[in-house]
Amino acid sequence: MKAIVVTDQAAGTAGMKLVERPEPQAAINDVLVQVHASGFTSGELTWPSTWTDRLDRDRTPSIPGQELAGVVTALGYGTTGLSVGQRVFGLSDSYRGGTLAEYVAVEAHNLAQLPGDVEFTVGASVAMPGLTAWQGLFQHGRLQAGQSVLAHGAAGAVGSMVTQLAREAGAYVIGTGRAPDRQKALDFGAQEFVDLDNNVLEDVGGVDLVFDVIGGDVGKRSAGLIRAGGTLVTIAGPTEARPADGLTIDFVLVSDRAQLSEIVQRVRDGRLRTNIGTVSTLDDAVAAFNRTERPKGKTIIRVRS
């Protein structure tokens, strides 16, 4: 089968290569999925799990990619909950990756049914950003109607999901980003926009929840905006920033079938729009991930047409 592999962490996306690899086999509780569309997060190439297994042994050449949508073609021993021929979407384990390929073996519990009226490219684009936003807002942030949310990177793949889900939950959303991102952030539902290059972040005043995808100085300054009892939720890594009278929660998402089903239902009925930028083929994936211009939305690889 065709697959993208990486062998050199220092090379980043420039080290990606399209090669032939053996088709994977479905282990216990796995399903084998014929991949129709795949997503990729550039940060994967900095994760230890891309390069080593859980015992810290080298596992290169690795096939990156965690996000996928496709069709189940085989079941591993003992696998339940899914069937051959079923359309599915979701995430693979970060220590396995493998979705930038024609086939991938994934633990069945990491996948949910993809309704027939949702395109594969949409399924692949919504899994990771959707779960990240859902878990940050509702599990870790405990967002309630009437609260205010500061959504960093509001025009990005995750930030646009944060904005839409928070608005649906009855929150007031302030988006941030660069000046060219303003209209896109507002189109996704942000009620205000802060240009991080030209506006003063602190002018926002107090908010109940900050969803941080940036980290660094922005993350530290955001801690000072949290109201008493509020939460700074971050996916930008551990932070020393602590609100004076609130919580900081640094989390890593986990795949959840029930949450995936909630998210895709919102896509079906128009409450949630995906943020897809470029759609490319597997043959052109290496070039797609190495463009010099800043990506606008999520890059999706259409593995099968």
XYZ file of C-alpha atoms in Angstrom:
305
model
C 0.000 0.000 0.000
C 1.033 3.630 -0.423
C 1.956 5.475 2.769
C 3.795 8.567 3.978
C 6.712 7.736 6.295
C 9.116 9.737 8.447
C 12.517 8.614 9.729
C 14.271 11.835 10.780
C 12.741 13.961 13.529
C 15.026 16.914 12.840
C 13.836 17.099 9.230
C 10.213 17.806 10.166
C 7.678 17.663 7.342
C 10.509 18.063 4.817
C 11.593 14.531 5.772
C 8.276 12.971 4.715
C 8.411 10.398 1.908
C 5.761 8.529 -0.053
C 6.676 4.838 -0.124
C 5.179 1.348 -0.406
C 4.537 -0.339 2.957
C 2.991 -3.679 3.926
C -0.729 -3.534 4.628
C -1.273 -3.636 8.425
C -3.108 -6.464 10.155
C -5.966 -6.012 12.630
C -4.885 -7.137 16.100
C -7.184 -8.022 19.008
C -9.946 -5.379 19.345
C -8.741 -3.623 16.167
C -10.456 -2.882 12.911
C -8.671 -2.524 9.592
C -9.856 0.624 7.839
C -9.520 1.471 4.171
C -8.676 5.150 4.538
C -10.633 7.556 2.359
C -9.462 10.805 3.999
C -6.828 11.654 6.576
C -5.859 14.633 8.687
C -2.452 15.502 10.103
C -1.239 17.804 12.846
C 2.280 19.155 12.300
C 2.936 18.916 16.025
C 2.902 15.117 15.678
C 6.480 15.248 14.451
C 7.566 16.680 17.822
C 5.765 14.023 19.874
C 7.915 11.202 21.307
C 5.109 8.774 20.433
C 5.717 9.356 16.714
C 9.267 8.073 16.994
C 9.283 5.475 19.797
C 6.911 2.927 21.277
C 5.699 2.873 24.877
C 8.920 1.131 25.938
C 10.973 3.918 24.327
C 12.138 1.698 21.475
C 12.660 3.234 18.035
C 9.684 2.523 15.757
C 10.765 4.302 12.574
C 9.979 4.378 9.741
C 6.746 5.735 11.233
C 3.566 6.494 9.321
C 2.206 9.740 10.804
C -1.401 10.869 10.932
C -3.987 10.311 13.651
C -7.192 11.548 12.034
C -9.127 9.449 9.565
C -12.379 8.619 7.872
C -12.905 5.456 5.869
C -14.542 2.049 5.605
C -13.977 -0.985 7.842
C -12.571 -3.896 5.801
C -11.644 -6.414 8.529
C -12.171 -7.065 12.231
C -9.553 -8.256 14.693
C -10.212 -11.076 17.135
C -12.800 -10.107 19.735
C -13.670 -6.790 18.086
C -17.220 -5.610 18.769
C -19.264 -2.493 18.067
C -18.288 -2.087 14.414
C -18.836 -4.177 11.298
C -17.185 -4.792 7.937
C -18.386 -2.273 5.353
C -19.239 0.385 7.942
C -18.248 4.019 7.351
C -16.232 5.281 10.337
C -14.198 8.259 11.519
C -12.050 9.101 14.524
C -8.481 8.922 15.773
C -5.703 6.381 15.986
C -3.482 6.001 19.035
C -0.566 8.465 18.911
C 1.886 5.571 19.421
C 0.484 3.897 16.314
C -0.502 6.778 14.039
C -0.637 5.504 10.518
C -3.553 7.308 8.882
C -1.491 8.871 6.067
C -1.783 5.550 4.240
C -4.235 3.524 2.202
C -5.013 1.243 5.162
C -4.642 1.567 8.924
C -5.336 -0.714 11.898
C -7.105 1.151 14.721
C -8.580 0.116 18.059
C -12.320 -0.051 17.460
C -13.253 2.042 20.498
C -11.418 5.023 18.970
C -13.861 5.190 16.062
C -17.506 6.156 15.573
C -19.943 5.616 12.734
C -19.753 8.226 9.979
C -23.255 8.885 8.621
C -23.708 8.379 4.904
C -24.534 12.045 4.321
C -21.220 13.290 5.769
C -18.271 13.355 3.372
C -15.092 11.501 4.299
C -13.062 14.718 4.091
C -15.398 16.311 6.642
C -15.166 13.294 8.945
C -11.378 13.381 8.885
C -11.301 17.131 9.532
C -13.656 17.216 12.509
C -12.378 14.408 14.751
C -9.343 15.943 16.457
C -10.388 19.635 16.502
C -13.912 18.696 17.531
C -12.860 16.415 20.384
C -10.238 18.916 21.560
C -12.803 21.726 21.723
C -15.490 19.529 23.303
C -13.264 18.146 26.052
C -11.609 21.486 26.804
C -14.882 23.362 27.071
C -17.180 20.862 28.732
C -15.086 18.246 30.542
C -12.204 20.382 31.752
C -13.642 23.896 31.540
C -17.138 22.961 32.769
C -18.589 25.701 30.598
C -22.052 26.960 31.501
C -24.532 29.119 29.610
C -24.009 32.802 30.268
C -20.256 32.526 30.817
C -17.600 34.247 28.710
C -14.907 32.466 26.715
C -11.652 33.844 25.288
C -10.807 31.583 22.323
C -7.222 31.978 21.143
C -6.562 31.178 17.492
C -10.265 31.542 16.755
C -9.802 31.231 12.986
C -7.832 27.993 13.290
C -8.997 24.378 13.174
C -9.412 24.041 16.957
C -10.311 27.668 17.711
C -13.181 27.701 15.215
C -14.630 24.583 16.873
C -14.213 26.165 20.316
C -16.064 29.260 19.124
C -18.985 27.376 17.607
C -19.482 24.909 20.468
C -19.193 27.647 23.092
C -21.742 29.824 21.286
C -24.130 26.890 21.001
C -23.768 26.316 24.752
C -24.853 29.902 25.406
C -21.456 31.500 26.081
C -20.185 34.917 24.972
C -17.089 34.351 22.818
C -14.135 36.667 22.249
C -11.782 35.373 19.569
C -8.119 36.222 19.089
C -5.627 35.922 16.246
C -3.785 38.027 13.689
C -5.408 40.915 11.854
C -6.167 38.885 8.669
C -8.027 36.326 10.822
C -10.648 38.797 12.057
C -13.425 38.193 9.531
C -13.014 34.420 9.576
C -13.193 34.350 13.392
C -16.334 36.488 13.310
C -17.842 34.279 10.595
C -17.391 31.254 12.870
C -19.322 33.060 15.588
C -16.914 35.118 17.692
C -18.733 38.176 19.040
C -15.551 40.209 19.470
C -12.046 39.882 18.044
C -8.665 40.801 19.536
C -5.769 41.316 17.127
C -2.861 39.973 19.187
C -0.341 42.017 17.190
C -2.071 45.393 17.475
C -4.624 45.282 20.308
C -4.002 44.996 24.046
C -5.089 41.584 25.272
C -5.668 42.861 28.788
C -8.352 45.262 27.496
C -10.625 42.220 27.252
C -11.169 42.394 31.011
C -12.255 39.361 33.002
C -13.508 36.114 31.427
C -14.727 32.815 32.847
C -12.724 30.530 30.548
C -9.649 30.938 28.358
C -9.038 28.240 25.728
C -5.336 28.545 24.897
C -3.786 26.947 21.811
C -0.776 29.297 21.680
C 1.059 29.107 25.009
C 4.139 31.163 25.815
C 3.632 34.806 26.696
C 0.026 34.792 25.496
C -0.770 31.922 27.840
C 0.864 33.671 30.790
C -0.961 36.932 30.173
C -4.237 35.082 29.741
C -4.027 33.726 33.275
C -4.495 37.260 34.564
C -7.849 37.535 32.774
C -9.532 34.632 34.584
C -12.336 35.613 36.923
C -12.650 34.037 40.376
C -13.579 30.385 39.933
C -12.700 30.424 36.243
C -10.413 28.168 34.211
C -7.469 28.495 31.840
C -7.646 25.436 29.585
C -4.576 24.813 27.426
C -3.355 22.332 24.821
C -0.085 24.238 24.404
C 1.773 22.174 27.004
C 2.406 22.594 30.729
C 2.314 26.189 31.888
C 3.453 28.000 34.995
C 0.665 30.531 34.547
C -1.945 30.243 37.262
C -5.028 32.429 37.715
C -5.098 34.156 41.089
C -8.383 32.494 42.018
C -8.992 29.827 39.397
C -7.613 26.722 37.728
C -5.154 25.931 34.938
C -5.809 22.635 33.164
C -3.333 21.294 30.623
C -4.897 18.339 28.843
C -4.365 15.869 26.034
C -7.488 14.733 24.235
C -8.664 11.124 24.234
C -10.844 9.552 21.576
C -14.437 9.050 22.682
C -17.091 7.397 20.516
C -20.047 9.102 22.213
C -18.477 12.546 21.849
C -17.584 11.882 18.201
C -21.225 10.997 17.592
C -22.380 14.226 19.271
C -19.969 16.238 17.145
C -20.883 14.640 13.809
C -24.588 15.084 14.548
C -23.958 18.826 14.899
C -22.174 18.783 11.542
C -25.149 17.002 9.964
C -27.724 19.492 11.191
C -25.665 22.580 10.420
C -24.771 23.652 13.953
C -21.060 22.977 13.388
C -18.953 23.862 10.353
C -15.567 22.322 9.711
C -12.547 24.468 8.915
C -10.959 22.783 5.907
C -8.234 24.632 4.046
C -6.450 22.586 1.383
C -7.575 19.146 0.198
C -4.778 17.186 -1.454
C -4.136 13.626 -2.667
C -1.807 11.137 -0.996
C 0.550 11.459 -3.967
C 0.776 15.223 -3.336
C 0.659 15.091 0.483
C 4.352 15.797 1.064
C 4.120 18.987 -0.998
C 0.854 19.942 0.726
C 2.476 19.752 4.166
C 5.525 21.741 3.051
C 3.906 24.833 1.570
C 5.604 28.083 2.498
C 2.446 30.125 3.010
C 0.544 30.010 6.282
C -2.225 27.384 6.116
C -5.810 28.633 6.237
C -7.768 25.880 7.911
C -6.941 22.206 8.167
C -5.105 20.382 5.385
C -6.895 17.139 4.512
C -5.512 14.299 2.418
C -8.034 12.523 0.220
C -6.555 9.038 0.054
C -9.319 7.553 -2.120
C -11.411 9.564 -4.552
